[in-house]
């Protein structure tokens, strides 16, 4: 993006996230402020065509669902205590297949925890978010470029696959200021919203080949629209466990996985002779990148995988990791959540988790494990 | 025009009060001249919630107690008073979503909320609800409910809805519903009805009018003369990247590797502002910079700490365990940063002269940072930082202050006098 004037500024990632999403076509923001998502809320209040302050987080998600059903692309930003209140309604939006994006800025838990301390403690929650074990896309931001590009992509994913999408980030990402050249930002394409426009009666949950049904907003003058959060057939009619309804419920699970290749995002640096790979995400990605650079200066070659599509887990991650004898996973929690998502509860000798709470994982902690 | 209902055989038990409400709502909409595709019926969980399939309108069937807030979202999204958003909820949904009803009323959202109040939870087995009158029998209070009930109409009226009515669910109620539907803004109708499955069986011989009267309530209409909510849409919002103050690079970096600065003081000493000015100074001197603040949730009291990393190379990890220089302007700042100062084996500690330096391997400077006023203590310390560390020149700090736009809050004359500056 070319800005005429001098383009070196001191900014925080919250600004890039909100601007990126607005450029991508998100048109409304509903929210209730919570640390560390307050900057996102503040910027959203200036930037989105529609900004509505909700009295709580359940209302937030319900209003978003209403706006989405009426044809808008709504966004919110929160942290665990608010996110917890949203969960039933996120399930609703998932079942109804309503596009929206929820930004989850992680902070130290459990419960209220420490509002002004970062953490990466919500990944397991995100994996178990939907009753039935279905998955909604969870996209994680590892640096300022991601805050811009992937936040915009999240809006596209929500629209294209008719689903709520979670962007996961954390306090140290969204509240830290950095010197940054805004000329480095790539142009963002806005979503091209297409609604069902055939003359034939609209069947709201009748999937196309990619398992996604076409969308049509409530209130349109042409076709009746039926939307339901209860078990339903492809017409949106409540059913107990009819074949058609079960088919629809299974489709909801399959549609995300089926289209996963189209929203698989990661950074990979592979060193030819490397035996070890460092895996990280979110704020710890910076430490992992720095650790790799410091090691390289000492002629120690390690590979690096920064995962950005966290849920569902793309198969390519396993293909990459299978090439290494030692896997080091670094994240800011004490139970190795990404490790558990990737490899389950079973402890593998060649998989090492580096964790931390109350402070970021430092590059030196990662280097120590590489050198063991 | 298509009928609003696609069947007269509704999915309720024989004699259920919901039947009359659904048919009367449909009749009211037809009388009001609404076509089915101008209507969005929002349903909740409860027996009344399965009615959506009998309507030819747009329908959306959501979560228990949330139909009102879902309806608010739809009304806001459509932002079109020609569209009728009709929300059905029960007495159970009304208490789960009490806040949603209050919010719809407070904002006076264009919509009609029909509360199916059969005074107990029909779908789950006839238990007492928050709208069960005292003395009314339920399966969980077989000898009469002892709890006081909500006055849902009173609450909605106080909250500000344009139109509120309480009606008995007998006879012709279509006209009364039509009045609500044709109101501009939020209308709330509480229909008192009976569930034959539980309510009638457990309260034989009682009549609706008598039940209502003995609960101390009556039918009625209440109004607030208010305009409906209209969504404020920003036509052309400005990009968040426009009008950012770009920083001009006026110097080449002198440092060969990164340098870490810890500023720690109390809220109200301008720590975060000083940190920002230091960060701008460093950027203008050709460095990569990160700046992060740390303070308790109460921003107006307690410690206020900032960490700034200045580096000739791109900064990835922005954490800081042991700083190269610690600048402490108050006791709060010292308490918060003491551990890190203890860990310093070298580097510089600049500490306000009112405080005693903790154990440290850093070179200690005692300076009266607070002499030009507590509010400027942190800002003042930057000039000593510049003098002592020689990393960033005074002139660059002055330029950054100008750029930051807070110059008027800083006693620059005094600072110049103390340092005998010959700049600007
Ligand atoms: S159980 Fe009661 S409320 Fe439910 S349909 Fe039957 S009569 Fe109506």
Coordinates of C-alpha atoms in Angstrom, one line a residue, chain A residues 1 3 5-11 14-16 18-19 35 43-56 58-59 62-67 69-70 72 88-89 92 96 98 115-116 148 171-173 175-179 182 185 217-230 236-238 283 286-287 289-290 293 360-363 365, chain B residues 2 6 35 37-40 45 49-50 52-64 66-78 83 99-100 103 106-107 109 229 231-235 237-249 276 279-280 283 287-297 313-321:
Chain A
X1 CA 0.0 0.0 0.0
X3 CA 1.0 6.2 1.4
X5 CA 3.9 10.8 3.0
X6 CA 6.6 9.4 5.2
X7 CA 5.2 6.1 6.5
X8 CA 7.3 5.2 9.5
X9 CA 5.0 5.2 12.6
X10 CA 4.8 3.9 16.1
X11 CA 1.6 1.8 16.3
X14 CA -5.0 -3.5 17.5
X15 CA -5.0 -0.7 14.9
X16 CA -3.9 -3.0 12.1
X18 CA -9.4 -3.4 13.0
X19 CA -8.3 -1.5 9.9
X35 CA -8.8 -5.7 28.9
X43 CA -10.5 1.7 17.1
X44 CA -13.6 -0.2 16.1
X45 CA -15.8 2.7 17.4
X46 CA -14.0 5.0 15.0
X47 CA -13.7 2.8 12.0
X48 CA -16.7 0.6 11.5
X49 CA -19.8 2.1 9.7
X50 CA -21.9 0.7 12.5
X51 CA -20.7 0.4 16.1
X52 CA -23.1 -0.7 18.8
X53 CA -22.2 -1.0 22.5
X54 CA -23.9 -4.0 23.9
X55 CA -24.7 -4.3 27.6
X56 CA -23.0 -7.7 28.0
X58 CA -24.3 -12.7 25.5
X59 CA -26.2 -9.7 24.0
X62 CA -27.0 -12.3 19.8
X63 CA -27.0 -8.8 18.2
X64 CA -24.1 -10.0 15.9
X65 CA -26.2 -13.0 14.9
X66 CA -29.2 -10.8 14.1
X67 CA -27.1 -8.4 12.1
X69 CA -28.8 -12.9 9.5
X70 CA -29.9 -9.5 8.1
X72 CA -24.2 -7.6 7.7
X88 CA -23.7 -20.8 23.7
X89 CA -24.4 -18.0 21.2
X92 CA -26.0 -20.9 17.7
X96 CA -27.4 -21.2 11.9
X98 CA -24.0 -17.0 10.2
X115 CA -6.4 -8.7 33.1
X116 CA -3.2 -6.9 32.1
X148 CA -3.2 -7.0 8.8
X171 CA -2.3 -9.0 25.3
X172 CA 1.4 -8.6 24.3
X173 CA 0.4 -8.6 20.6
X175 CA -1.2 -3.7 23.3
X176 CA 2.5 -3.3 22.4
X177 CA 3.6 -0.4 20.2
X178 CA 6.2 -1.0 17.5
X179 CA 8.0 1.1 15.0
X182 CA 2.9 1.2 6.9
X185 CA 1.2 -3.4 4.1
X217 CA -30.6 -12.4 4.3
X218 CA -33.8 -12.3 6.4
X219 CA -36.2 -9.6 5.3
X220 CA -35.5 -10.0 1.6
X221 CA -38.5 -9.5 -0.7
X222 CA -38.0 -12.5 -2.9
X223 CA -37.8 -15.7 -0.9
X224 CA -38.8 -16.9 2.5
X225 CA -35.7 -17.5 4.7
X226 CA -35.8 -20.0 7.6
X227 CA -32.9 -20.1 10.0
X228 CA -32.7 -22.4 13.0
X229 CA -30.3 -23.2 15.9
X230 CA -32.2 -26.4 16.7
X236 CA -34.4 -25.0 8.3
X237 CA -37.3 -26.9 9.8
X238 CA -36.8 -28.3 13.2
X283 CA 3.1 -14.0 20.7
X286 CA 8.5 -13.9 18.0
X287 CA 10.6 -15.7 20.5
X289 CA 11.9 -16.6 15.3
X290 CA 14.5 -14.9 17.4
X293 CA 18.2 -16.5 14.2
X360 CA 6.5 -14.3 27.7
X361 CA 8.6 -17.3 26.8
X362 CA 12.1 -15.9 26.0
X363 CA 14.3 -16.9 23.1
X365 CA 14.5 -20.6 27.1
Chain B
X2 CA -50.2 -15.1 0.8
X6 CA -49.6 -21.9 6.3
X35 CA -46.9 -9.2 3.5
X37 CA -41.7 -11.3 3.5
X38 CA -41.9 -8.0 5.4
X39 CA -42.1 -10.0 8.6
X40 CA -39.4 -11.7 10.6
X45 CA -37.2 -22.1 23.2
X49 CA -41.1 -21.6 20.0
X50 CA -42.0 -24.5 17.6
X52 CA -42.1 -20.9 13.3
X53 CA -42.8 -23.7 10.8
X54 CA -46.4 -22.7 10.7
X55 CA -45.6 -19.2 9.5
X56 CA -45.1 -18.1 5.9
X57 CA -42.9 -15.2 7.0
X58 CA -39.1 -15.2 7.4
X59 CA -38.4 -17.2 10.6
X60 CA -35.4 -17.6 12.9
X61 CA -35.4 -19.9 15.8
X62 CA -32.7 -19.2 18.4
X63 CA -31.7 -20.0 21.9
X64 CA -33.7 -20.1 25.1
X66 CA -32.3 -14.9 23.6
X67 CA -35.0 -14.3 21.0
X68 CA -35.4 -10.7 22.1
X69 CA -31.7 -9.9 21.7
X70 CA -31.6 -11.8 18.4
X71 CA -34.5 -9.8 17.3
X72 CA -32.8 -6.6 18.3
X73 CA -29.8 -7.6 16.1
X74 CA -32.1 -8.2 13.2
X75 CA -34.0 -5.0 13.6
X76 CA -30.7 -3.1 13.8
X77 CA -29.3 -4.9 10.8
X78 CA -32.4 -4.2 8.7
X83 CA -40.0 -4.5 8.2
X99 CA -31.8 -7.9 30.4
X100 CA -32.5 -8.2 26.7
X103 CA -32.2 -3.2 26.6
X106 CA -34.3 1.3 26.8
X107 CA -33.1 1.7 23.2
X109 CA -35.9 -0.8 19.1
X229 CA -33.9 3.9 17.8
X231 CA -28.8 3.2 13.7
X232 CA -26.2 5.8 13.2
X233 CA -24.2 4.8 10.1
X234 CA -20.9 6.4 9.4
X235 CA -21.0 7.0 5.7
X237 CA -15.2 6.4 8.1
X238 CA -11.6 7.5 8.0
X239 CA -8.9 4.9 7.7
X240 CA -7.1 4.3 11.0
X241 CA -3.8 4.6 9.1
X242 CA -4.6 8.0 7.8
X243 CA -3.5 11.1 9.8
X244 CA -1.0 9.0 11.7
X245 CA 2.0 11.1 12.7
X246 CA 4.8 9.7 10.6
X247 CA 8.2 9.9 12.3
X248 CA 11.0 11.6 10.3
X249 CA 14.4 9.9 10.6
X276 CA 6.2 7.3 24.1
X279 CA 10.2 5.7 21.7
X280 CA 9.5 8.4 19.1
X283 CA 12.7 5.9 15.9
X287 CA 16.2 2.7 15.5
X288 CA 13.7 0.0 15.6
X289 CA 11.6 0.4 18.8
X290 CA 9.1 -1.5 20.9
X291 CA 7.2 0.1 23.7
X292 CA 5.0 -1.6 26.2
X293 CA 3.2 -0.4 29.3
X294 CA 2.4 -2.1 32.5
X295 CA 0.1 -0.8 35.2
X296 CA -2.6 -2.2 37.5
X297 CA -6.2 -2.1 36.3
X313 CA 18.0 -4.4 13.9
X314 CA 14.4 -5.6 13.7
X315 CA 13.0 -6.5 17.1
X316 CA 11.2 -9.8 17.3
X317 CA 10.9 -10.8 21.0
X318 CA 10.0 -7.7 22.9
X319 CA 10.3 -9.0 26.5
X320 CA 12.8 -7.6 28.9
X321 CA 14.1 -9.5 31.9

